[in-house]
Short mmCIF file of C-alpha atoms in Angstrom, two decimals:
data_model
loop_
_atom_site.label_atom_id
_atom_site.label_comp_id
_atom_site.label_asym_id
_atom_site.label_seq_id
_atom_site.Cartn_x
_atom_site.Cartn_y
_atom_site.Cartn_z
CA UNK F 1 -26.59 -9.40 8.96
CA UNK F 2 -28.84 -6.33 9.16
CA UNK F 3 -26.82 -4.61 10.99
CA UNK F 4 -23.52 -5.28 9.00
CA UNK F 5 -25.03 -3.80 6.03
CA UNK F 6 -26.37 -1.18 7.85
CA UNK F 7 -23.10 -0.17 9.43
CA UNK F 8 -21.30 -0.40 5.46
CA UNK F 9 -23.96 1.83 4.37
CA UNK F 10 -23.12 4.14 6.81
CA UNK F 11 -19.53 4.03 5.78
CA UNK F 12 -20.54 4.46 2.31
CA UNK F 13 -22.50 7.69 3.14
CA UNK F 14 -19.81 9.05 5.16
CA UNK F 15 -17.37 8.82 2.39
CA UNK F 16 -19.42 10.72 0.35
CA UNK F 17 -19.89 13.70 2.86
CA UNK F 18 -15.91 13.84 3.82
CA UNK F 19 -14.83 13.18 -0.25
CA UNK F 20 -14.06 16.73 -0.58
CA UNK F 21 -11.23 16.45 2.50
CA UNK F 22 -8.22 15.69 2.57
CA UNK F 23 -7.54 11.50 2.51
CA UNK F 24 -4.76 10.70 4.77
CA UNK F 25 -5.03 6.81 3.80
CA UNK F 26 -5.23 3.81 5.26
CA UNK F 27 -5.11 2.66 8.52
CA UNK F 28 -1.71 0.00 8.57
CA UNK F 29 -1.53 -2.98 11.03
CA UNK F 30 -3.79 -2.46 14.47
CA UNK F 31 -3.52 -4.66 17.32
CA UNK F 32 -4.75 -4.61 20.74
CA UNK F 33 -3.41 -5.25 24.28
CA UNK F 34 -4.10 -7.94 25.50
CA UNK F 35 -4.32 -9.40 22.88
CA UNK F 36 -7.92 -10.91 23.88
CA UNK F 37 -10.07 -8.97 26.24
CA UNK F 38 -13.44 -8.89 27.68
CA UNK F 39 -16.15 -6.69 26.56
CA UNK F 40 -15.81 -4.91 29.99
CA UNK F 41 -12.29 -5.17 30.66
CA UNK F 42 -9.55 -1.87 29.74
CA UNK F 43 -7.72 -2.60 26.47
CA UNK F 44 -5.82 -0.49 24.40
CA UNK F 45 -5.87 0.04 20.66
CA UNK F 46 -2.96 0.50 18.80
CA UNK F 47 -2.71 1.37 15.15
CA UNK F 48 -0.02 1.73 12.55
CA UNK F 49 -0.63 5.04 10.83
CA UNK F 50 3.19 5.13 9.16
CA UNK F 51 2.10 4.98 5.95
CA UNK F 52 -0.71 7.28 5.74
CA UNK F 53 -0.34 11.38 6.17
CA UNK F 54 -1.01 12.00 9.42
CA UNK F 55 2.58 13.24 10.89
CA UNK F 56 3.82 12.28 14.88
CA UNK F 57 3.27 16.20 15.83
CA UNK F 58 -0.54 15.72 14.67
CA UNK F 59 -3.51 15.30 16.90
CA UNK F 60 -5.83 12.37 15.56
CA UNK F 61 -9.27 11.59 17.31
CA UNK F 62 -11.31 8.62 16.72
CA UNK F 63 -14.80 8.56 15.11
CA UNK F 64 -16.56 5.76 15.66
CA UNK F 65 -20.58 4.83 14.90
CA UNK F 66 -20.48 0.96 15.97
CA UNK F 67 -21.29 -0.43 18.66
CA UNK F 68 -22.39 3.43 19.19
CA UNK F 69 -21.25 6.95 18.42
CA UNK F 70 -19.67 8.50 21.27
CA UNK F 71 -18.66 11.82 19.36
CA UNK F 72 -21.97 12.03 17.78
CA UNK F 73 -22.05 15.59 16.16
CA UNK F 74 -18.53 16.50 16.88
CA UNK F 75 -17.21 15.40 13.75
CA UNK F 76 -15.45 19.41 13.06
CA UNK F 77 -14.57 19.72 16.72
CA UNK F 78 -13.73 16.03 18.07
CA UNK F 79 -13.71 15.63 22.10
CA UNK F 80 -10.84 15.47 23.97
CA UNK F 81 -12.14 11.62 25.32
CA UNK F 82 -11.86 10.73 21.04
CA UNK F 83 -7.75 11.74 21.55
CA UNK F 84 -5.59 9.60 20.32
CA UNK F 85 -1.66 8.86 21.92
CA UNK F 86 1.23 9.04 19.69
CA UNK F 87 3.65 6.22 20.72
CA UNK F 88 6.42 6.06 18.16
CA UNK F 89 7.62 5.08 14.78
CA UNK F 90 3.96 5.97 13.10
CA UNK F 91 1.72 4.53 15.62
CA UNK F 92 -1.05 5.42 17.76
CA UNK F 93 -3.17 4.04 21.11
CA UNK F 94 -6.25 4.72 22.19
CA UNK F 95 -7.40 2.88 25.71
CA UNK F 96 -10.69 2.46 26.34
CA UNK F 97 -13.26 -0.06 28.45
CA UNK F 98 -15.77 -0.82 25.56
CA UNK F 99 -18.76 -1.33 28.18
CA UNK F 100 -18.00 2.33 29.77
CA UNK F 101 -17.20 4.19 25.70
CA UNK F 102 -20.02 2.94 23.98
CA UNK F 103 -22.65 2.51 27.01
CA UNK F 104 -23.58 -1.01 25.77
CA UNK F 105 -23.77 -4.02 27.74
CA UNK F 106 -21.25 -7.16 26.63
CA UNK F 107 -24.40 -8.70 24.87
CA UNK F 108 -25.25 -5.72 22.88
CA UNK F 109 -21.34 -5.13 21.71
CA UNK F 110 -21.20 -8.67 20.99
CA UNK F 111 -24.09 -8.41 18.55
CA UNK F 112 -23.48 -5.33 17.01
CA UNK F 113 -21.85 -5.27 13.79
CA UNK F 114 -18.25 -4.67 15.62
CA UNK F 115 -16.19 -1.68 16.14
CA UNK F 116 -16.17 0.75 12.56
CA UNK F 117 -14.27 3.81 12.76
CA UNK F 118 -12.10 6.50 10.86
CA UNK F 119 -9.26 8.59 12.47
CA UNK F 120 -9.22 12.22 11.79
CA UNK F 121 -7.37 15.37 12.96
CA UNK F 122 -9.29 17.72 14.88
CA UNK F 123 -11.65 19.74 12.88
CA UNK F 124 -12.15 16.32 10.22
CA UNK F 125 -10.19 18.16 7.11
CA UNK F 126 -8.34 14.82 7.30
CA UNK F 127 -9.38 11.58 7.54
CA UNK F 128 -8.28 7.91 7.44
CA UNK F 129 -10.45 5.38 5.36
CA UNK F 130 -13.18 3.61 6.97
CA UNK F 131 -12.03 0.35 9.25
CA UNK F 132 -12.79 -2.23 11.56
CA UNK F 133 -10.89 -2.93 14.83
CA UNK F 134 -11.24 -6.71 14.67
CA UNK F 135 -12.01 -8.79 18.55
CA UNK F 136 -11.28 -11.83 19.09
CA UNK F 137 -14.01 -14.05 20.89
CA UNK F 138 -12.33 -16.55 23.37
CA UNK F 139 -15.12 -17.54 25.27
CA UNK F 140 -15.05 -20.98 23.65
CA UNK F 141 -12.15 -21.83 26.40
CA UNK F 142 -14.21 -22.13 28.91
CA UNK F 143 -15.72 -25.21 27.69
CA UNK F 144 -12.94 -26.77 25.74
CA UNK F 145 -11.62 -28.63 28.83
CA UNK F 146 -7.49 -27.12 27.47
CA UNK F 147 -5.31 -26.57 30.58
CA UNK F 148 -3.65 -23.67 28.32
CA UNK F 149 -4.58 -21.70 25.60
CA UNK F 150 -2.03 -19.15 23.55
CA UNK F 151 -3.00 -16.25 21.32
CA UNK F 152 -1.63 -16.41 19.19
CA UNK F 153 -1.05 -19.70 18.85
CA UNK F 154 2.60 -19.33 18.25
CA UNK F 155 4.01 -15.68 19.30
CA UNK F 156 6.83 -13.38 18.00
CA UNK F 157 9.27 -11.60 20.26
CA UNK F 158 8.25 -8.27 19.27
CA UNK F 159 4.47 -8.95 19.32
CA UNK F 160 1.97 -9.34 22.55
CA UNK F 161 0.58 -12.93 23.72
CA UNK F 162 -2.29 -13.71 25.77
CA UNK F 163 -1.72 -17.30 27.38
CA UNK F 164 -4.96 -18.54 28.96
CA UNK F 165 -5.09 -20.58 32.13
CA UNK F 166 -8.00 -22.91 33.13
CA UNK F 167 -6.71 -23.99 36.91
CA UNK F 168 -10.02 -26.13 37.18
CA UNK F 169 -7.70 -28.81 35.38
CA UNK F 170 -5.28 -28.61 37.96
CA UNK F 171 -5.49 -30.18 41.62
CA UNK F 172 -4.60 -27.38 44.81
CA UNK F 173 -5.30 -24.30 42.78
CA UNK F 174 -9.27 -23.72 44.18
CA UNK F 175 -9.08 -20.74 46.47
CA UNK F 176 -5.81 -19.78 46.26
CA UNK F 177 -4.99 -16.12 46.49
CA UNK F 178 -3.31 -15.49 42.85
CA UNK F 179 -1.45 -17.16 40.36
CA UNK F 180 1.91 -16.04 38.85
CA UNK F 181 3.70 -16.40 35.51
CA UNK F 182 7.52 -18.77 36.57
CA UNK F 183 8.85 -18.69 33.26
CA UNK F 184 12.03 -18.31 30.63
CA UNK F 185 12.75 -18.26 27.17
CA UNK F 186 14.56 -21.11 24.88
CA UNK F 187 14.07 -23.73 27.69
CA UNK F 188 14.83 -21.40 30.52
CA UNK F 189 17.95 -19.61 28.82
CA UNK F 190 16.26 -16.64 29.76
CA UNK F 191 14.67 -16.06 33.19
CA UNK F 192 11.48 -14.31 34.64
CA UNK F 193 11.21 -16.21 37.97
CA UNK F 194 8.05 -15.98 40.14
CA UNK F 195 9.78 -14.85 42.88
CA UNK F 196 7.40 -14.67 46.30
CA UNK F 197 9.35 -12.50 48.76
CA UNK F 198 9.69 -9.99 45.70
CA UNK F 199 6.73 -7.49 45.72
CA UNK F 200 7.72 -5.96 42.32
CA UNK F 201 8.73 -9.31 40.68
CA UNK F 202 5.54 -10.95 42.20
CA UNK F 203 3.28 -8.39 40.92
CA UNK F 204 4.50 -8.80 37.34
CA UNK F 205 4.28 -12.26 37.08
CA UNK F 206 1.00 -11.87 38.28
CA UNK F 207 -2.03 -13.54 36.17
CA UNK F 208 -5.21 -11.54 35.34
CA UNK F 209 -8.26 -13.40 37.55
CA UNK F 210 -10.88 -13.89 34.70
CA UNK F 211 -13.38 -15.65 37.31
CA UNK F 212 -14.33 -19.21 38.28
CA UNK F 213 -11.08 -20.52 38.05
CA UNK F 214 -9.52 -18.98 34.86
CA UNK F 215 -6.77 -17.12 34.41
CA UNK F 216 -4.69 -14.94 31.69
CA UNK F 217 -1.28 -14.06 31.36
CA UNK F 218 -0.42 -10.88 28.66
CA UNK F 219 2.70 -9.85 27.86
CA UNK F 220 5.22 -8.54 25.06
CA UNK F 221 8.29 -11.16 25.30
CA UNK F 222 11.22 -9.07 24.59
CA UNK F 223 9.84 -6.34 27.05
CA UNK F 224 9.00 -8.77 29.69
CA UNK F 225 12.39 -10.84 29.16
CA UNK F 226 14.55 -7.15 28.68
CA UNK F 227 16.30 -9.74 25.96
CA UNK F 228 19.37 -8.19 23.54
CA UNK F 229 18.37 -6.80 20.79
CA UNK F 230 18.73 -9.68 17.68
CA UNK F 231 17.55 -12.74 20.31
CA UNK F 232 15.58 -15.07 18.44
CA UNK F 233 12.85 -16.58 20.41
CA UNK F 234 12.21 -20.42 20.12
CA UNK F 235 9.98 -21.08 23.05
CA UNK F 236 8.49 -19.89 26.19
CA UNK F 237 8.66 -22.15 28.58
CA UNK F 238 6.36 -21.92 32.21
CA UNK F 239 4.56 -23.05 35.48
CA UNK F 240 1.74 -21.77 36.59
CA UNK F 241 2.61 -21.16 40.11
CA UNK F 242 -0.10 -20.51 43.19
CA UNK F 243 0.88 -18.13 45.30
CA UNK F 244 3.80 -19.06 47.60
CA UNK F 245 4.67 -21.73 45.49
CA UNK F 246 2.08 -24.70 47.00
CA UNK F 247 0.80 -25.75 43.73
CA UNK F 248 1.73 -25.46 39.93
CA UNK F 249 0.89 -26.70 37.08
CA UNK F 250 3.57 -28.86 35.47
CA UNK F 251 6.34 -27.65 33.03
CA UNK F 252 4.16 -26.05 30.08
CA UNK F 253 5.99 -24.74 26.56
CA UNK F 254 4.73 -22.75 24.02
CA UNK F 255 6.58 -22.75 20.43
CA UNK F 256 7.31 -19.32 18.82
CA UNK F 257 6.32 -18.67 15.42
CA UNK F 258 9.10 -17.99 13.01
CA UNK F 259 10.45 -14.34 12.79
CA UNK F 260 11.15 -13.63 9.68
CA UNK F 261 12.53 -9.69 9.49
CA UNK F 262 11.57 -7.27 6.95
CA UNK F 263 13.95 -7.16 3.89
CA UNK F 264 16.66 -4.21 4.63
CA UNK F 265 16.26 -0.92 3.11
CA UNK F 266 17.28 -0.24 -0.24
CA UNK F 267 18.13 3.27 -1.79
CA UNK F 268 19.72 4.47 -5.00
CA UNK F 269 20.10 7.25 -7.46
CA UNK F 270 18.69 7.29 -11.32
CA UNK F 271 20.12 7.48 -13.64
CA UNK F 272 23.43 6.89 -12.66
CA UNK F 273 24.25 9.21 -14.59
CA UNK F 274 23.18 12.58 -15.11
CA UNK F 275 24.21 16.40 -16.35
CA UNK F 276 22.33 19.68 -15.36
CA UNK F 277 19.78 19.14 -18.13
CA UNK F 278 18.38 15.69 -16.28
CA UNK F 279 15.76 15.03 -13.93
CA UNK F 280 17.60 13.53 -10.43
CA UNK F 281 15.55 10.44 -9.28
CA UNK F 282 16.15 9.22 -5.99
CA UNK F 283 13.97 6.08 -4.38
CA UNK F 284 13.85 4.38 -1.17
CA UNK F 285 12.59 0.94 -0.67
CA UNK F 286 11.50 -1.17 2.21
CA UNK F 287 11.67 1.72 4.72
CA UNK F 288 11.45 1.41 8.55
CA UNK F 289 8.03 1.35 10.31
CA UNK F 290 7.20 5.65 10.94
CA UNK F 291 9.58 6.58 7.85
CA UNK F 292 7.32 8.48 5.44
CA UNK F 293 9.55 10.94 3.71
CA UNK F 294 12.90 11.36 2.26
CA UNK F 295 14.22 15.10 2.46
CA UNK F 296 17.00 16.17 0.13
CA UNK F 297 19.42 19.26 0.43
CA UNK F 298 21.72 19.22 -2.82
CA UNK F 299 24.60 22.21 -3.27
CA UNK F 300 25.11 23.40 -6.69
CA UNK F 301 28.30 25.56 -7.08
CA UNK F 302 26.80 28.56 -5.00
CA UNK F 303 22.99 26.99 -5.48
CA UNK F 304 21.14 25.24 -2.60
CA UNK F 305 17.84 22.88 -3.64
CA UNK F 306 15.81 21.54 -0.82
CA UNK F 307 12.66 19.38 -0.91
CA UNK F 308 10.91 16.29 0.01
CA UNK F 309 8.92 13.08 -1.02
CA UNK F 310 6.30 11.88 0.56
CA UNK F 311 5.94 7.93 0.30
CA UNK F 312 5.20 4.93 2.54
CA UNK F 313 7.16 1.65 4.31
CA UNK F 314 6.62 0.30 0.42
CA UNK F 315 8.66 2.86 -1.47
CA UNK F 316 9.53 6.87 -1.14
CA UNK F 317 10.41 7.89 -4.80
CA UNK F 318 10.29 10.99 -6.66
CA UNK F 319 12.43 13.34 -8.85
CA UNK F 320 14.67 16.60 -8.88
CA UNK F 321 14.32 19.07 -12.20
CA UNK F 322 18.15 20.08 -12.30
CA UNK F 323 16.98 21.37 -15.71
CA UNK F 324 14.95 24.17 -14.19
CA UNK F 325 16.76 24.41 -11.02
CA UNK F 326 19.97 25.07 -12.63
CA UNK F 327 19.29 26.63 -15.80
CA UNK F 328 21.98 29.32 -16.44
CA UNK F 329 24.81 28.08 -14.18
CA UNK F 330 28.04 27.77 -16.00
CA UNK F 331 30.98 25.41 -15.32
CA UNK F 332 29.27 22.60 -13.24
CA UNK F 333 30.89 19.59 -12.56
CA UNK F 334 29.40 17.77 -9.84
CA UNK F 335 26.75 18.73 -7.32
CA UNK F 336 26.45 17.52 -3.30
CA UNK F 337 23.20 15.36 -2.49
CA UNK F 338 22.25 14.89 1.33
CA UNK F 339 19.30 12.65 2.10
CA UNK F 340 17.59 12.24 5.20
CA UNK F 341 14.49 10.50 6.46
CA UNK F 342 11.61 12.07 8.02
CA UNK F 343 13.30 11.26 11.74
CA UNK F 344 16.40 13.14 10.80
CA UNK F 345 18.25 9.88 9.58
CA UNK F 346 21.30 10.33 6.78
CA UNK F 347 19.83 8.01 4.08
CA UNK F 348 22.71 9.25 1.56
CA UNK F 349 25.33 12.01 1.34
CA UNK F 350 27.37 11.58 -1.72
CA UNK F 351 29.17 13.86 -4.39
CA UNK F 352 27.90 13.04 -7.86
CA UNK F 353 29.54 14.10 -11.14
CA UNK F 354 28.01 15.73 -13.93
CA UNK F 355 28.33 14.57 -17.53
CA UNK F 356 29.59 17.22 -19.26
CA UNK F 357 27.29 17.83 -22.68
CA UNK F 358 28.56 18.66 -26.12
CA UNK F 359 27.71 22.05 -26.96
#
């Protein structure tokens, strides 16, 4: 408990030296893969930064003070080793083996107060708010006597799954050289066979040894399955399959958990109407993961307006002065509005009249 409070002080404190910078926000959705890890195994980070400032062409580090502080007194030049990798769509990785970053041992990680960070650009004029990268203790598996263990309990398609194997509960599998993943989706519909006289194939159905007879199995269904875009996962059905096929473990199924998809974007013009004395509103609701902005071009007679909003996955909304921008131009009828997003997406391109006011 100590050392929680400790660490939130610390957060505290830092917010007051960095309140003068620039916020960027806060951190979105992070996840890790695997999904569950050892102390001492590799595991990358991944975090959702779409909604915050920080653009794709940015460099963002990682500051972090618990377990330990790896960048201690770098926080206006970060180390290259605190770099963070841009994936796509507003989201970032960082790989690491905790053990080797933060020169603990698994018992001292495990009682520290957990992993508290910020992400910041390069010299910290920017900077996320604090947060915690949450870990997930599975060690109670060992001990629970389950032949298999899913995390979480019921996966997506589009999300990763750690499926835990405990062979001790299973006759022939003592010594055996490795243990691979003979599986499908929706009862088989889709395959990913262990395949033995298959290098490639038998390396990626290949389970993770955890030791003394356990075993772990991560993957990312629609990546491992290559499945159509719009397949709706119901199961995953499996064997656990020694090598060469001597032993397995019985037909195994684990139910998905119910996809539901975002609600589609929604954009629109206010008013609906307008004349060249109004203020042009423009919103975007329910945007894509990594869409941030909505940039506008609109042609007035011989007059171009650009410009942008910034805004998050939530809503993008903000307003045009037409009053100011096209004070003095005579005989307007309509102008020309182009919208795109912040990945160079055509959100709206549309003529739009102008109501004509009584002198």
């Amino acid at each position: 408990m100590k050392k929680i409070i400790y660490t939130i002080l610390l957060a505290i404190l830092m917010s007051n030296l960095v309140q003068s910078q620039e916020a960027a926000g806060s951190i979105g959705s992070m996840s890790s893969y695997p999904v569950v890890y050892k102390y001492d195994e590799q595991v990358t980070w991944y975090f959702d930064l779409s909604a915050t400032t920080f653009a794709p062409t940015e460099d963002v580090y990682i500051w972090i003070w618990s377990p330990s502080e790896p960048d201690a007194g770098n926080w206006e030049h970060s180390s290259d080793f605190a770099k963070l990798t841009y994936v796509k769509d507003g989201v970032w990785s960082f790989t690491l083996t905790p053990t080797v970053y933060f020169s603990k041992t698994p018992e001292e990680i495990a009682a520290s107060a957990g992993f508290w960070f910020r992400l910041k650009n390069y010299d910290g004029s920017k900077q996320s708010e604090v947060a915690n990268m949450a870990y997930t203790d599975f060690s109670s598996f060992y001990t629970a006597n389950e032949l298999i263990r899913s995390y979480p309990e019921k996966p997506t398609i589009d999300k990763a799954v750690s499926i835990l194997f405990n062979s001790n509960l299973k006759e022939g599998f003592e010594g055996v050289p490795s243990v691979h993943f003979h599986s499908g989706l929706n009862d088989w519909a889709v395959l990913q066979e262990y395949q033995a006289w298959l290098p490639d194939v038998s390396e990626k159905t290949k389970l993770k040894d955890l030791g003394n007879g356990f075993y772990r199995m991560d993957l990312i269904p629609q990546e491992y399955y290559n499945t159509e875009p719009g397949f709706v996962m119901e199961n995953i059905t499996f064997l656990m399959v020694a090598k060469d096929w001597t032993t397995n473990s019985g037909d195994q199924i684990i139910y998905a958990g119910e996809f539901i998809p975002p609600p589609p974007p929604s954009f629109g013009f206010f008013p609906l109407q307008i004349s060249q004395k109004d203020f042009l509103g423009m919103s975007r609701k329910n945007n894509e993961s990594g869409v941030n902005k909505l940039i506008y071009t609109i042609t007035a007679g011989s007059k171009v307006i650009t410009g942008e909003f910034g805004g998050n996955t939530a809503e993008i909304k903000g307003f045009v002065n037409l009053v100011s921008e096209l004070d003095g131009i005579q005989g307007l009828t309509e102008i020309h509005v182009l919208v795109k997003d912040n990945k160079d997406k055509t959100i709206s391109d549309t003529t739009m009249p102008l109501k004509i006011l009584d002198k």
